[in-house]
Coordinates of C-alpha atoms in Angstrom, one line a residue:
M1 CA 35.7 -2.1 1.9
D2 CA 34.1 -4.9 -0.1
L3 CA 37.0 -7.2 -0.7
D4 CA 35.0 -9.6 -2.8
L5 CA 34.1 -6.9 -5.3
I6 CA 37.7 -5.7 -5.3
W7 CA 39.0 -9.2 -6.0
D8 CA 36.5 -9.7 -8.8
Q9 CA 37.6 -6.5 -10.4
T10 CA 41.3 -7.4 -9.9
V11 CA 40.9 -10.7 -11.6
K12 CA 39.1 -9.1 -14.6
N13 CA 41.8 -6.4 -14.9
V14 CA 44.7 -8.9 -14.7
S15 CA 43.2 -11.2 -17.2
K16 CA 43.0 -8.3 -19.7
L17 CA 46.8 -8.0 -19.5
Y18 CA 47.2 -11.2 -21.5
S19 CA 46.4 -11.2 -25.2
D20 CA 46.4 -15.0 -25.4
D21 CA 42.8 -16.2 -24.7
K22 CA 44.0 -19.4 -22.9
E23 CA 46.3 -17.3 -20.7
A24 CA 43.5 -15.0 -19.7
M25 CA 41.2 -18.0 -19.2
L26 CA 43.8 -19.5 -16.8
V27 CA 44.0 -16.2 -14.8
R28 CA 40.2 -16.2 -14.4
M29 CA 40.1 -19.8 -13.4
I30 CA 42.8 -19.3 -10.7
G31 CA 41.0 -16.1 -9.5
S32 CA 37.7 -18.1 -9.0
Q33 CA 39.5 -20.3 -6.5
V34 CA 41.2 -17.5 -4.4
K35 CA 39.9 -15.4 -1.5
I36 CA 41.6 -12.4 -0.1
S37 CA 41.6 -10.7 3.3
I38 CA 43.5 -7.7 4.7
T39 CA 44.3 -7.5 8.4
G40 CA 46.5 -4.7 9.5
N41 CA 49.0 -4.2 6.7
I42 CA 49.0 -7.9 5.6
L43 CA 47.2 -9.0 2.5
T44 CA 46.4 -12.7 2.7
F45 CA 45.6 -15.0 -0.1
A46 CA 43.6 -18.1 0.8
F47 CA 43.0 -20.9 -1.8
T48 CA 40.1 -23.2 -2.2
S49 CA 42.1 -25.7 -4.3
Q50 CA 45.6 -27.1 -4.6
Y51 CA 45.5 -26.3 -8.3
A52 CA 45.1 -22.5 -7.7
S53 CA 47.7 -22.4 -5.0
T54 CA 50.2 -24.2 -7.3
L55 CA 49.8 -21.7 -10.2
F56 CA 49.2 -18.5 -8.2
P57 CA 52.8 -17.4 -7.8
E58 CA 53.1 -17.1 -11.5
Y59 CA 50.7 -14.2 -11.4
L60 CA 51.5 -12.8 -7.9
S61 CA 53.1 -9.6 -9.0
A62 CA 50.3 -8.6 -11.3
F63 CA 47.6 -9.4 -8.7
F64 CA 49.5 -7.6 -6.0
K65 CA 49.9 -4.4 -8.1
E66 CA 46.3 -4.4 -9.1
I67 CA 45.0 -4.9 -5.5
K68 CA 47.1 -1.9 -4.3
K69 CA 45.6 0.1 -7.1
Q70 CA 42.0 -1.0 -6.3
T71 CA 42.4 -0.5 -2.5
G72 CA 44.7 2.6 -2.5
L73 CA 46.9 0.8 0.1
S74 CA 50.5 1.2 -0.9
S75 CA 52.0 -0.4 2.2
L76 CA 51.1 -4.0 2.2
S77 CA 52.9 -7.3 3.0
I78 CA 51.8 -10.6 1.4
S79 CA 50.9 -13.9 3.0
M80 CA 49.7 -17.1 1.3
L81 CA 47.8 -19.8 3.2
P82 CA 47.7 -23.5 2.2
P83 CA 44.5 -24.7 0.5
G84 CA 41.6 -25.0 3.0
M85 CA 43.2 -22.8 5.7
Q86 CA 41.2 -19.7 6.6
P87 CA 42.9 -16.3 7.2
P88 CA 43.1 -15.0 10.8
S89 CA 40.0 -13.1 12.0
A90 CA 42.1 -10.5 13.9
P91 CA 45.2 -8.7 12.7
P92 CA 48.5 -10.1 14.1
A93 CA 50.6 -8.0 16.4
Q94 CA 52.8 -5.6 14.5
P95 CA 56.5 -5.3 15.5
A96 CA 57.7 -1.9 16.5
Q97 CA 61.1 -2.4 15.0
A98 CA 62.0 -2.2 11.3
P99 CA 61.4 -5.3 9.2
S100 CA 64.1 -8.0 9.4
A101 CA 64.8 -11.3 7.7
T102 CA 62.5 -13.1 10.2
Q103 CA 59.7 -10.6 10.9
P104 CA 56.9 -9.4 8.6
G105 CA 57.0 -5.9 7.4
N106 CA 55.8 -3.4 4.8
G107 CA 56.5 -4.3 1.2
Y108 CA 57.7 -7.8 1.9
Y109 CA 56.6 -11.2 0.5
N110 CA 56.3 -13.8 3.3
I111 CA 56.8 -17.3 2.1
G112 CA 55.0 -19.3 4.7
R113 CA 55.0 -22.7 3.0
T114 CA 58.0 -25.1 2.6
S115 CA 56.4 -27.7 0.4
V116 CA 53.7 -28.5 -2.1
N117 CA 52.2 -32.0 -2.3
G118 CA 55.1 -33.2 -0.2
K119 CA 57.7 -31.7 -2.5
S120 CA 60.1 -29.1 -1.2
L121 CA 59.7 -25.7 -2.6
Q122 CA 62.4 -24.7 -5.1
P123 CA 64.1 -21.2 -5.0
G124 CA 61.5 -18.7 -6.0
Y125 CA 58.6 -21.0 -5.1
T126 CA 58.9 -22.6 -8.5
D127 CA 59.4 -26.1 -9.9
P128 CA 61.5 -26.3 -13.1
S129 CA 59.2 -29.0 -14.4
I130 CA 56.2 -26.7 -14.1
Y131 CA 57.2 -23.1 -14.4
S132 CA 59.0 -21.6 -17.3
A133 CA 60.6 -18.7 -15.4
Q134 CA 64.3 -18.6 -15.0
Q135 CA 66.2 -16.9 -12.2
P136 CA 67.6 -13.5 -13.4
A137 CA 71.3 -13.1 -13.1
G138 CA 72.5 -11.2 -10.0
V139 CA 69.3 -11.9 -8.0
T140 CA 69.5 -13.8 -4.8
P141 CA 67.5 -17.1 -4.9
I142 CA 64.4 -17.1 -2.7
Q143 CA 64.5 -19.9 -0.1
P144 CA 61.4 -21.2 1.9
G145 CA 60.8 -18.9 4.9
M146 CA 62.5 -15.8 3.4
R147 CA 60.8 -12.5 2.8
I148 CA 61.7 -10.6 -0.4
P149 CA 60.9 -6.9 -1.0
I150 CA 58.2 -6.6 -3.7
A151 CA 59.6 -3.5 -5.4
Q152 CA 61.6 -2.7 -8.5
T153 CA 65.1 -1.3 -8.3
Q154 CA 66.2 2.0 -9.8
R155 CA 67.5 0.1 -12.9
G156 CA 64.1 -1.6 -13.4
A157 CA 65.3 -5.1 -12.5
A158 CA 62.7 -7.0 -10.6
T159 CA 63.0 -9.6 -7.9
Y160 CA 62.8 -13.2 -8.7
V161 CA 59.2 -13.4 -7.5
Q162 CA 58.2 -10.7 -9.9
Q163 CA 60.1 -12.2 -12.8
A164 CA 58.4 -15.6 -12.2
A165 CA 55.0 -14.0 -11.9
M166 CA 55.2 -12.1 -15.2
Q167 CA 56.3 -15.2 -17.2
P168 CA 53.7 -16.8 -19.5
A169 CA 52.1 -19.8 -17.9
K170 CA 51.5 -21.9 -21.0
S171 CA 53.7 -24.6 -19.7
V172 CA 51.5 -25.2 -16.7
M173 CA 48.3 -25.7 -18.8
P174 CA 47.3 -29.3 -19.6
K175 CA 48.2 -30.2 -23.2
F176 CA 44.6 -30.9 -24.1
M177 CA 43.7 -27.3 -23.2
R178 CA 46.7 -25.8 -24.9
D179 CA 46.0 -27.6 -28.2
E180 CA 43.4 -26.1 -30.5
H181 CA 40.7 -28.6 -31.4
V182 CA 38.3 -26.3 -33.2
N183 CA 38.7 -26.1 -36.9
P184 CA 38.7 -22.3 -37.7
E185 CA 37.6 -23.0 -41.2
K186 CA 34.2 -24.4 -40.1
T187 CA 31.9 -21.4 -39.8
F188 CA 28.3 -20.4 -40.2
D189 CA 29.2 -18.8 -43.5
N190 CA 30.2 -22.1 -45.2
Y191 CA 27.6 -24.3 -43.5
V192 CA 25.0 -25.3 -46.1
T193 CA 21.7 -25.4 -44.4
D194 CA 18.9 -27.8 -45.4
P195 CA 15.4 -26.1 -45.2
E196 CA 14.5 -28.7 -42.6
N197 CA 17.5 -27.7 -40.5
E198 CA 17.0 -23.9 -40.6
L199 CA 15.6 -23.8 -37.1
I200 CA 18.5 -25.7 -35.5
V201 CA 21.0 -23.4 -37.3
A202 CA 19.1 -20.3 -36.1
I203 CA 19.2 -21.6 -32.5
A204 CA 23.0 -22.2 -32.9
K205 CA 23.5 -18.7 -34.1
Q206 CA 21.5 -17.3 -31.2
I207 CA 23.6 -19.3 -28.7
A208 CA 26.8 -18.0 -30.3
A209 CA 25.5 -14.4 -30.0
D210 CA 24.4 -14.9 -26.3
P211 CA 26.2 -17.9 -24.7
G212 CA 24.9 -18.9 -21.3
S213 CA 21.3 -17.8 -21.9
P214 CA 18.9 -20.0 -20.0
S215 CA 16.6 -20.1 -23.0
Y216 CA 19.0 -22.4 -24.9
N217 CA 20.8 -24.3 -22.1
P218 CA 21.8 -27.0 -22.4
F219 CA 21.8 -27.3 -26.2
Y220 CA 21.6 -31.0 -27.4
I221 CA 21.8 -31.9 -31.1
Y222 CA 21.6 -35.4 -32.6
G223 CA 21.5 -37.0 -35.9
G224 CA 23.3 -39.7 -38.1
S225 CA 27.0 -39.7 -38.7
G226 CA 28.2 -37.2 -41.3
L227 CA 25.3 -34.8 -41.2
G228 CA 27.2 -31.8 -40.2
K229 CA 26.9 -31.8 -36.4
T230 CA 30.6 -31.2 -35.8
H231 CA 30.7 -28.4 -38.4
L232 CA 27.8 -26.7 -36.5
L233 CA 29.7 -27.1 -33.1
F234 CA 32.8 -25.6 -34.7
A235 CA 30.8 -22.7 -36.1
I236 CA 29.3 -21.9 -32.7
A237 CA 32.8 -22.0 -31.0
N238 CA 34.4 -19.9 -33.7
Q239 CA 31.6 -17.3 -33.5
I240 CA 31.8 -17.1 -29.7
K241 CA 35.6 -16.6 -29.9
Q242 CA 35.2 -13.8 -32.4
T243 CA 32.3 -11.9 -30.7
H244 CA 33.0 -12.8 -27.1
P245 CA 36.8 -13.0 -26.6
E246 CA 36.3 -12.8 -22.9
K247 CA 34.6 -16.2 -22.8
S248 CA 36.6 -19.4 -22.4
V249 CA 35.5 -22.1 -24.8
L250 CA 36.5 -25.7 -24.6
Y251 CA 35.6 -28.3 -27.3
T252 CA 36.3 -32.0 -26.8
R253 CA 35.1 -35.3 -28.1
A254 CA 34.1 -38.2 -25.9
E255 CA 37.1 -40.2 -26.9
E256 CA 39.5 -37.4 -26.2
F257 CA 37.9 -36.9 -22.7
I258 CA 38.3 -40.6 -21.9
H259 CA 42.0 -40.5 -23.1
N260 CA 42.7 -37.4 -20.9
Y261 CA 41.0 -39.0 -18.0
V262 CA 43.1 -42.2 -18.3
Q263 CA 46.3 -40.1 -18.6
S264 CA 45.2 -38.2 -15.5
M265 CA 44.7 -41.4 -13.5
A266 CA 47.9 -42.9 -14.8
T267 CA 50.1 -40.1 -13.3
R268 CA 47.8 -38.9 -10.5
N269 CA 50.6 -39.0 -8.0
S270 CA 53.0 -36.8 -10.0
Y271 CA 53.3 -33.1 -9.6
D272 CA 51.4 -32.1 -12.8
P273 CA 48.7 -29.5 -13.0
Q274 CA 46.7 -31.6 -15.4
Q275 CA 46.3 -34.1 -12.6
I276 CA 45.3 -31.6 -9.9
N277 CA 41.5 -31.1 -9.8
F278 CA 40.9 -32.7 -13.3
Q279 CA 37.2 -31.8 -13.1
E280 CA 37.8 -28.1 -12.3
L281 CA 39.6 -27.7 -15.7
F282 CA 36.2 -28.3 -17.3
T283 CA 33.8 -26.8 -14.8
S284 CA 35.7 -23.5 -14.9
Q285 CA 34.9 -23.0 -18.6
D286 CA 32.3 -20.5 -19.8
V287 CA 31.4 -22.7 -22.8
F288 CA 31.8 -26.4 -22.7
I289 CA 31.2 -28.3 -26.0
V290 CA 31.2 -32.2 -26.0
D291 CA 30.9 -34.1 -29.3
D292 CA 30.0 -37.8 -29.9
I293 CA 28.8 -38.3 -26.3
Q294 CA 27.3 -41.7 -27.2
N295 CA 30.9 -43.0 -27.1
F296 CA 31.1 -42.6 -23.3
I297 CA 29.8 -46.2 -23.3
K298 CA 33.5 -47.1 -23.8
G299 CA 34.8 -45.8 -20.5
E300 CA 32.7 -46.3 -17.3
K301 CA 35.0 -44.4 -14.9
A302 CA 35.5 -41.6 -17.3
R303 CA 31.7 -41.5 -17.9
D304 CA 31.1 -41.2 -14.2
T305 CA 33.5 -38.2 -14.0
F306 CA 31.8 -36.7 -17.0
F307 CA 28.5 -37.0 -15.2
E308 CA 29.8 -35.1 -12.2
I309 CA 31.3 -32.4 -14.4
I310 CA 28.0 -32.0 -16.4
A311 CA 25.9 -32.0 -13.2
S312 CA 28.1 -29.1 -11.8
F313 CA 28.2 -27.3 -15.1
I314 CA 24.4 -27.3 -15.6
E315 CA 24.0 -25.5 -12.3
K316 CA 26.7 -22.9 -13.0
P317 CA 25.1 -19.5 -13.9
N318 CA 26.0 -17.8 -17.3
S319 CA 27.6 -21.0 -18.6
Q320 CA 26.8 -22.7 -21.9
L321 CA 26.7 -26.5 -22.3
I322 CA 26.5 -27.9 -25.8
L323 CA 26.3 -31.6 -26.5
A324 CA 26.2 -33.7 -29.7
S325 CA 25.3 -37.3 -30.3
D326 CA 24.2 -39.8 -32.9
V327 CA 21.1 -40.6 -30.9
P328 CA 18.4 -38.7 -28.9
P329 CA 19.1 -38.4 -25.1
G330 CA 16.7 -41.3 -24.2
Y331 CA 18.8 -43.7 -26.4
L332 CA 22.1 -43.0 -24.7
K333 CA 23.4 -46.3 -23.3
G334 CA 24.9 -46.2 -19.8
F335 CA 23.7 -42.7 -19.0
N336 CA 21.8 -41.9 -15.8
Q337 CA 18.1 -41.3 -16.6
R338 CA 18.1 -38.1 -14.5
L339 CA 21.0 -36.7 -16.5
T340 CA 19.4 -37.5 -19.9
S341 CA 16.2 -35.9 -18.8
R342 CA 18.3 -32.8 -18.0
F343 CA 19.7 -32.9 -21.5
G344 CA 16.1 -32.9 -22.8
S345 CA 15.1 -30.1 -20.5
G346 CA 17.0 -27.6 -22.6
V347 CA 16.8 -27.4 -26.4
C348 CA 17.0 -30.8 -28.1
R349 CA 17.0 -30.8 -31.9
E350 CA 17.6 -33.4 -34.6
I351 CA 19.7 -32.7 -37.7
V352 CA 18.0 -34.5 -40.5
P353 CA 19.7 -35.8 -43.7
P354 CA 19.8 -33.2 -46.5
S355 CA 17.3 -33.2 -49.3
S356 CA 18.3 -33.7 -53.0
E357 CA 18.4 -29.9 -53.5
T358 CA 20.6 -29.4 -50.4
R359 CA 22.9 -32.3 -51.4
T360 CA 23.4 -30.6 -54.8
A361 CA 24.3 -27.3 -53.0
I362 CA 26.7 -29.1 -50.7
A363 CA 28.4 -30.8 -53.6
I364 CA 28.9 -27.4 -55.3
S365 CA 30.1 -25.9 -52.1
K366 CA 32.6 -28.7 -51.6
C367 CA 33.9 -28.4 -55.1
R368 CA 34.7 -24.7 -54.4
E369 CA 36.3 -25.7 -51.1
F370 CA 38.6 -28.3 -52.7
H371 CA 39.1 -26.3 -55.9
V372 CA 37.6 -28.9 -58.2
E373 CA 35.6 -28.2 -61.4
L374 CA 33.0 -30.9 -62.2
D375 CA 30.4 -31.1 -64.9
D376 CA 26.9 -30.3 -63.7
K377 CA 25.9 -33.8 -64.7
I378 CA 28.5 -35.3 -62.4
I379 CA 27.4 -33.1 -59.5
Q380 CA 23.8 -34.2 -60.0
Y381 CA 24.9 -37.9 -60.0
I382 CA 26.7 -37.4 -56.7
A383 CA 23.7 -35.6 -55.2
T384 CA 21.3 -38.3 -56.4
H385 CA 23.2 -41.4 -55.4
I386 CA 25.1 -40.3 -52.3
R387 CA 22.2 -39.5 -49.9
S388 CA 23.2 -40.8 -46.5
N389 CA 25.5 -38.0 -45.3
V390 CA 27.7 -35.0 -46.1
R391 CA 30.9 -36.7 -45.3
E392 CA 30.4 -39.2 -48.2
I393 CA 29.7 -36.4 -50.6
E394 CA 33.0 -34.8 -49.5
G395 CA 34.8 -38.1 -49.9
A396 CA 33.4 -38.5 -53.4
I397 CA 34.6 -35.1 -54.5
K398 CA 38.1 -35.7 -53.1
T399 CA 38.2 -39.1 -54.9
L400 CA 37.3 -37.4 -58.2
K401 CA 39.9 -34.6 -57.6
S402 CA 42.6 -37.3 -57.3
H403 CA 41.6 -38.6 -60.7
I404 CA 41.6 -35.2 -62.2
M405 CA 45.1 -34.5 -60.7
A406 CA 46.4 -37.7 -62.3
Y407 CA 44.6 -37.4 -65.7
K408 CA 43.8 -33.7 -66.0
E409 CA 40.1 -34.3 -66.6
I410 CA 37.3 -36.7 -65.9
T411 CA 34.2 -37.7 -68.0
Y412 CA 30.8 -38.6 -66.7
D413 CA 31.3 -42.3 -67.3
E414 CA 34.7 -42.2 -65.6
A415 CA 33.2 -40.4 -62.6
V416 CA 30.5 -43.1 -62.3
K417 CA 33.0 -45.9 -62.6
T418 CA 35.3 -44.2 -60.0
L419 CA 32.5 -43.7 -57.5
N420 CA 31.0 -47.2 -58.0
S421 CA 32.4 -48.6 -54.8
L422 CA 31.4 -45.5 -52.8
V423 CA 27.9 -45.3 -54.2
N424 CA 27.4 -49.1 -54.2
T425 CA 24.0 -48.9 -55.7
T426 CA 23.8 -52.6 -56.5
N427 CA 23.5 -53.4 -52.8
Q428 CA 20.7 -50.9 -52.2
T429 CA 18.0 -53.6 -52.8
T430 CA 15.5 -52.4 -50.2
T431 CA 13.3 -49.7 -51.6
V432 CA 10.4 -47.7 -50.2
D433 CA 8.0 -49.5 -52.5
S434 CA 9.2 -52.9 -51.2
V435 CA 8.6 -51.7 -47.7
K436 CA 5.1 -50.5 -48.5
E437 CA 4.2 -53.7 -50.2
R438 CA 5.5 -55.9 -47.3
V439 CA 3.7 -53.9 -44.6
A440 CA 0.5 -53.6 -46.6
Q441 CA 0.5 -57.4 -46.9
E442 CA 1.1 -57.8 -43.1
F443 CA -1.7 -55.4 -42.1
K444 CA -4.1 -56.4 -44.9
V445 CA -4.4 -52.9 -46.3
T446 CA -3.5 -51.5 -49.7
V447 CA -0.5 -49.4 -50.6
A448 CA -2.9 -46.7 -51.9
E449 CA -4.6 -46.6 -48.5
M450 CA -1.2 -46.1 -46.8
E451 CA -0.4 -43.3 -49.2
S452 CA -3.8 -41.6 -48.6
A453 CA -5.0 -39.3 -45.9
L454 CA -7.2 -41.9 -44.3
R455 CA -6.8 -42.1 -40.5
K456 CA -8.3 -45.5 -39.7
K457 CA -6.4 -47.1 -36.9
N458 CA -5.0 -50.1 -38.9
I459 CA -4.1 -47.9 -41.9
S460 CA -2.4 -45.3 -39.7
N461 CA -0.5 -48.0 -37.8
A462 CA 0.6 -49.6 -41.1
R463 CA 1.7 -46.2 -42.5
S464 CA 3.7 -45.4 -39.3
L465 CA 5.4 -48.8 -39.2
A466 CA 6.3 -48.6 -42.9
M467 CA 7.8 -45.1 -42.4
T468 CA 9.9 -46.5 -39.5
L469 CA 11.1 -49.5 -41.4
A470 CA 12.1 -47.3 -44.4
N471 CA 13.9 -44.9 -42.0
T472 CA 15.8 -47.9 -40.5
L473 CA 16.6 -49.8 -43.7
I474 CA 17.3 -47.0 -46.0
P475 CA 19.3 -44.4 -44.0
S476 CA 20.1 -42.4 -47.2
L477 CA 16.4 -41.2 -47.2
S478 CA 15.8 -37.9 -45.4
L479 CA 12.5 -37.3 -43.6
N480 CA 11.6 -35.1 -46.5
D481 CA 12.1 -38.0 -48.9
L482 CA 9.9 -40.2 -46.7
G483 CA 7.3 -37.5 -46.5
R484 CA 7.1 -37.3 -50.3
A485 CA 6.8 -41.1 -50.5
F486 CA 3.8 -41.2 -48.2
N487 CA 2.3 -37.8 -49.1
K488 CA 3.1 -36.4 -45.7
D489 CA 5.1 -33.5 -44.4
H490 CA 8.4 -33.8 -42.5
S491 CA 6.8 -33.1 -39.1
S492 CA 4.2 -35.9 -39.6
V493 CA 6.9 -38.4 -40.6
H494 CA 9.0 -37.4 -37.5
Q495 CA 6.1 -37.9 -35.1
A496 CA 5.0 -41.2 -36.7
I497 CA 8.5 -42.6 -36.4
K498 CA 8.9 -41.3 -32.8
R499 CA 5.5 -42.9 -31.9
T500 CA 6.4 -46.2 -33.5
R501 CA 9.8 -46.4 -31.8
A502 CA 8.2 -45.8 -28.5
R503 CA 5.9 -48.8 -29.1
I504 CA 8.8 -50.9 -30.1
A505 CA 10.6 -50.0 -26.8
T506 CA 7.6 -50.8 -24.6
E507 CA 5.7 -53.6 -26.4
P508 CA 7.6 -56.8 -26.8
E509 CA 5.1 -58.3 -29.3
Y510 CA 5.2 -55.2 -31.5
A511 CA 9.0 -55.2 -31.2
N512 CA 9.1 -58.8 -32.5
L513 CA 6.8 -57.9 -35.4
F514 CA 9.1 -55.0 -36.3
Q515 CA 12.2 -57.2 -36.2
S516 CA 10.5 -59.9 -38.2
L517 CA 9.7 -57.4 -41.0
V518 CA 13.2 -56.0 -40.9
N519 CA 14.7 -59.5 -41.4
S520 CA 12.3 -60.4 -44.2
L521 CA 13.0 -57.2 -46.1
K522 CA 16.7 -57.6 -45.8
K523 CA 16.4 -61.1 -47.4
E524 CA 14.4 -59.8 -50.4

């Protein structure tokens, strides 16, 4: 009899009893930290963590019933061992007489523990602050050391152990896992994709269809603020929940992780399941999504814990790790180089700013989302002048909606005036042309040569540096926009900027030149 296979099947079957995804996830998490053995007529549960042993009695009845079904053994007693203790290798001597209040026997639940974390067990092996089960009327309380028959009466009333085991366990889950952080409205259907981002969206859809595939693990996306990274993460999570309901999905932002970690440390001596094995709450997930990981610079201790979780999660088979940041892995501050190289060992893709056509499509999509009717001329103005990110386009449309709600309509001139502070075109003094002219002067080449296909070293260097300066000083420009300005495609611009930034990072003299040009262009 292969007890490991029996237990795996038992956990799967019991988790299916719960329609709530988080409830089923908790059952699977507990099951992964439990081992069973059968010696004689005693079924023993051994725990690999305090967390599992604390929550297990909530589900005891369901597990016990399923194991009897899987093994075909109807006459079993139960014993539970403290975390770390191994079950006996040989069956204990069986008494000849009938079971009594102090001897193990068939169909009895043996409570062998009297405390948890130094806290005396309450009747029914519960703690009112942790478990939601209430003692049924007319049932004798269970005291430590007692054995209670695990059977239902003729009237269908269950013992206190069974009642507690069948109660929902939502109250024992940490709050940050009970709360839903994924916006269900953010899906692939309403994600407006720029042609340059089609590949990254295709990869995201593949991950949602087959989470845990080694071909796309880990999945690291990066790009400027407001370019739709979070929408894409939500779309992946929502798709997995829809097509793979058996998978547990946890989304968190770096700031939320740090907050939960601080809370964990602040009350680590209390009897709270959130504080027991904090890391296991994350490593037990099937899909772990972390947003804005560049913000781990704010919490050193939390960052170290995050490193340990990620290191364990990457090695876990059939699990999916998804990370998002404003910067590429190599630019993460405070991160272990070995870890950032692991991020890059999976699929690492950049989300680029939307082109003019895509910004127009986004503006139209947002108008539909917010139930706003705007003249085509106003939409074109938004797409033309708000180029840095999607979030600002959304803010512009919300701003115009508030005007329409107050005055019933809005003209083009009123829209321009309303968006003046948001667009702030008067402060956008640095242009691609001014960058080209300044670099051409520095390298003693002509602007026409920089815009040509010539590959002479000094011209190529000038062109690459001009692209990098424009990318730095004019964040509203997409790589497509830069490509058109220099008669290059998106890929060539990307490689030129990447090559130039590498030189800046490794050559102090070149870095000084770059900074000098930045300062002079800002003053112009």
